[in-house]
Amino acid sequence: MGVKTTLLLEHGSVLVMKDTTQTHWFHRLPPTKLITKPRVNLTFRTIANKL
Protein backbone atom coordinates (compact mmCIF):
# COMPACT_ATOMS: atom_id res chain seq x y z
CA MET A 1 0.00 0.00 0.00
CA GLY A 2 2.75 2.51 0.79
CA VAL A 3 3.56 5.08 3.42
CA LYS A 4 0.81 6.39 5.71
CA THR A 5 0.90 10.14 6.32
CA THR A 6 -1.31 11.98 8.77
CA LEU A 7 -1.96 15.69 8.48
CA LEU A 8 -3.95 17.49 11.16
CA LEU A 9 -5.65 20.63 9.88
CA GLU A 10 -6.62 23.55 12.09
CA HIS A 11 -10.18 24.90 12.03
CA GLY A 12 -10.73 26.83 8.80
CA SER A 13 -7.76 25.25 7.00
CA VAL A 14 -7.81 24.33 3.32
CA LEU A 15 -5.80 21.45 1.87
CA VAL A 16 -5.23 21.66 -1.88
CA MET A 17 -4.48 18.36 -3.57
CA LYS A 18 -3.63 18.65 -7.25
CA ASP A 19 -1.71 17.02 -10.07
CA THR A 20 -0.47 13.52 -9.17
CA THR A 21 -1.73 13.76 -5.59
CA GLN A 22 -5.19 12.77 -6.84
CA THR A 23 -3.74 9.85 -8.81
CA HIS A 24 -1.27 8.38 -6.34
CA TRP A 25 -2.73 9.08 -2.88
CA PHE A 26 -5.81 7.77 -1.08
CA HIS A 27 -7.43 10.49 1.00
CA ARG A 28 -10.48 10.80 3.19
CA LEU A 29 -11.99 12.30 6.30
CA PRO A 30 -11.88 9.36 8.69
CA PRO A 31 -15.00 8.56 10.70
CA THR A 32 -14.81 9.64 14.33
CA LYS A 33 -17.14 10.03 17.29
CA LEU A 34 -15.07 12.95 18.60
CA ILE A 35 -16.55 15.40 16.07
CA THR A 36 -19.98 16.56 17.24
CA LYS A 37 -20.61 19.32 14.68
CA PRO A 38 -21.07 18.91 10.92
CA ARG A 39 -17.97 18.92 8.69
CA VAL A 40 -17.79 20.12 5.10
CA ASN A 41 -15.71 18.33 2.46
CA LEU A 42 -15.63 20.22 -0.86
CA THR A 43 -14.37 18.62 -4.06
CA PHE A 44 -13.53 20.66 -7.16
CA ARG A 45 -12.89 18.79 -10.40
CA THR A 46 -11.77 19.79 -13.85
CA ILE A 47 -13.83 18.06 -16.51
CA ALA A 48 -12.16 17.86 -19.90
CA ASN A 49 -14.29 17.57 -23.01
CA LYS A 50 -12.74 14.72 -25.01
CA LEU A 51 -14.28 14.75 -28.46
mmCIF file of C-alpha atoms in Angstrom:
data_model
loop_
_atom_site.group_PDB
_atom_site.id
_atom_site.type_symbol
_atom_site.label_atom_id
_atom_site.label_comp_id
_atom_site.label_asym_id
_atom_site.label_seq_id
_atom_site.Cartn_x
_atom_site.Cartn_y
_atom_site.Cartn_z
ATOM 1 C CA MET A 1 0.000 0.000 0.000
ATOM 2 C CA GLY A 2 2.750 2.508 0.786
ATOM 3 C CA VAL A 3 3.559 5.079 3.423
ATOM 4 C CA LYS A 4 0.814 6.394 5.712
ATOM 5 C CA THR A 5 0.903 10.136 6.320
ATOM 6 C CA THR A 6 -1.307 11.983 8.774
ATOM 7 C CA LEU A 7 -1.959 15.693 8.478
ATOM 8 C CA LEU A 8 -3.953 17.489 11.161
ATOM 9 C CA LEU A 9 -5.649 20.627 9.878
ATOM 10 C CA GLU A 10 -6.618 23.548 12.094
ATOM 11 C CA HIS A 11 -10.183 24.902 12.034
ATOM 12 C CA GLY A 12 -10.726 26.832 8.800
ATOM 13 C CA SER A 13 -7.757 25.247 6.997
ATOM 14 C CA VAL A 14 -7.812 24.328 3.318
ATOM 15 C CA LEU A 15 -5.797 21.454 1.868
ATOM 16 C CA VAL A 16 -5.234 21.661 -1.881
ATOM 17 C CA MET A 17 -4.477 18.361 -3.574
ATOM 18 C CA LYS A 18 -3.634 18.647 -7.246
ATOM 19 C CA ASP A 19 -1.705 17.017 -10.067
ATOM 20 C CA THR A 20 -0.470 13.516 -9.170
ATOM 21 C CA THR A 21 -1.728 13.758 -5.587
ATOM 22 C CA GLN A 22 -5.186 12.770 -6.843
ATOM 23 C CA THR A 23 -3.745 9.848 -8.813
ATOM 24 C CA HIS A 24 -1.267 8.376 -6.340
ATOM 25 C CA TRP A 25 -2.728 9.076 -2.880
ATOM 26 C CA PHE A 26 -5.813 7.766 -1.082
ATOM 27 C CA HIS A 27 -7.432 10.489 0.996
ATOM 28 C CA ARG A 28 -10.482 10.800 3.190
ATOM 29 C CA LEU A 29 -11.990 12.295 6.302
ATOM 30 C CA PRO A 30 -11.878 9.358 8.692
ATOM 31 C CA PRO A 31 -15.001 8.562 10.695
ATOM 32 C CA THR A 32 -14.810 9.637 14.328
ATOM 33 C CA LYS A 33 -17.140 10.027 17.287
ATOM 34 C CA LEU A 34 -15.069 12.949 18.604
ATOM 35 C CA ILE A 35 -16.545 15.405 16.070
ATOM 36 C CA THR A 36 -19.979 16.558 17.239
ATOM 37 C CA LYS A 37 -20.611 19.318 14.676
ATOM 38 C CA PRO A 38 -21.067 18.914 10.918
ATOM 39 C CA ARG A 39 -17.965 18.923 8.687
ATOM 40 C CA VAL A 40 -17.791 20.121 5.096
ATOM 41 C CA ASN A 41 -15.709 18.331 2.457
ATOM 42 C CA LEU A 42 -15.630 20.216 -0.864
ATOM 43 C CA THR A 43 -14.374 18.623 -4.060
ATOM 44 C CA PHE A 44 -13.532 20.659 -7.162
ATOM 45 C CA ARG A 45 -12.890 18.790 -10.401
ATOM 46 C CA THR A 46 -11.774 19.793 -13.853
ATOM 47 C CA ILE A 47 -13.825 18.065 -16.512
ATOM 48 C CA ALA A 48 -12.159 17.860 -19.903
ATOM 49 C CA ASN A 49 -14.291 17.571 -23.009
ATOM 50 C CA LYS A 50 -12.744 14.720 -25.014
ATOM 51 C CA LEU A 51 -14.282 14.754 -28.458
#
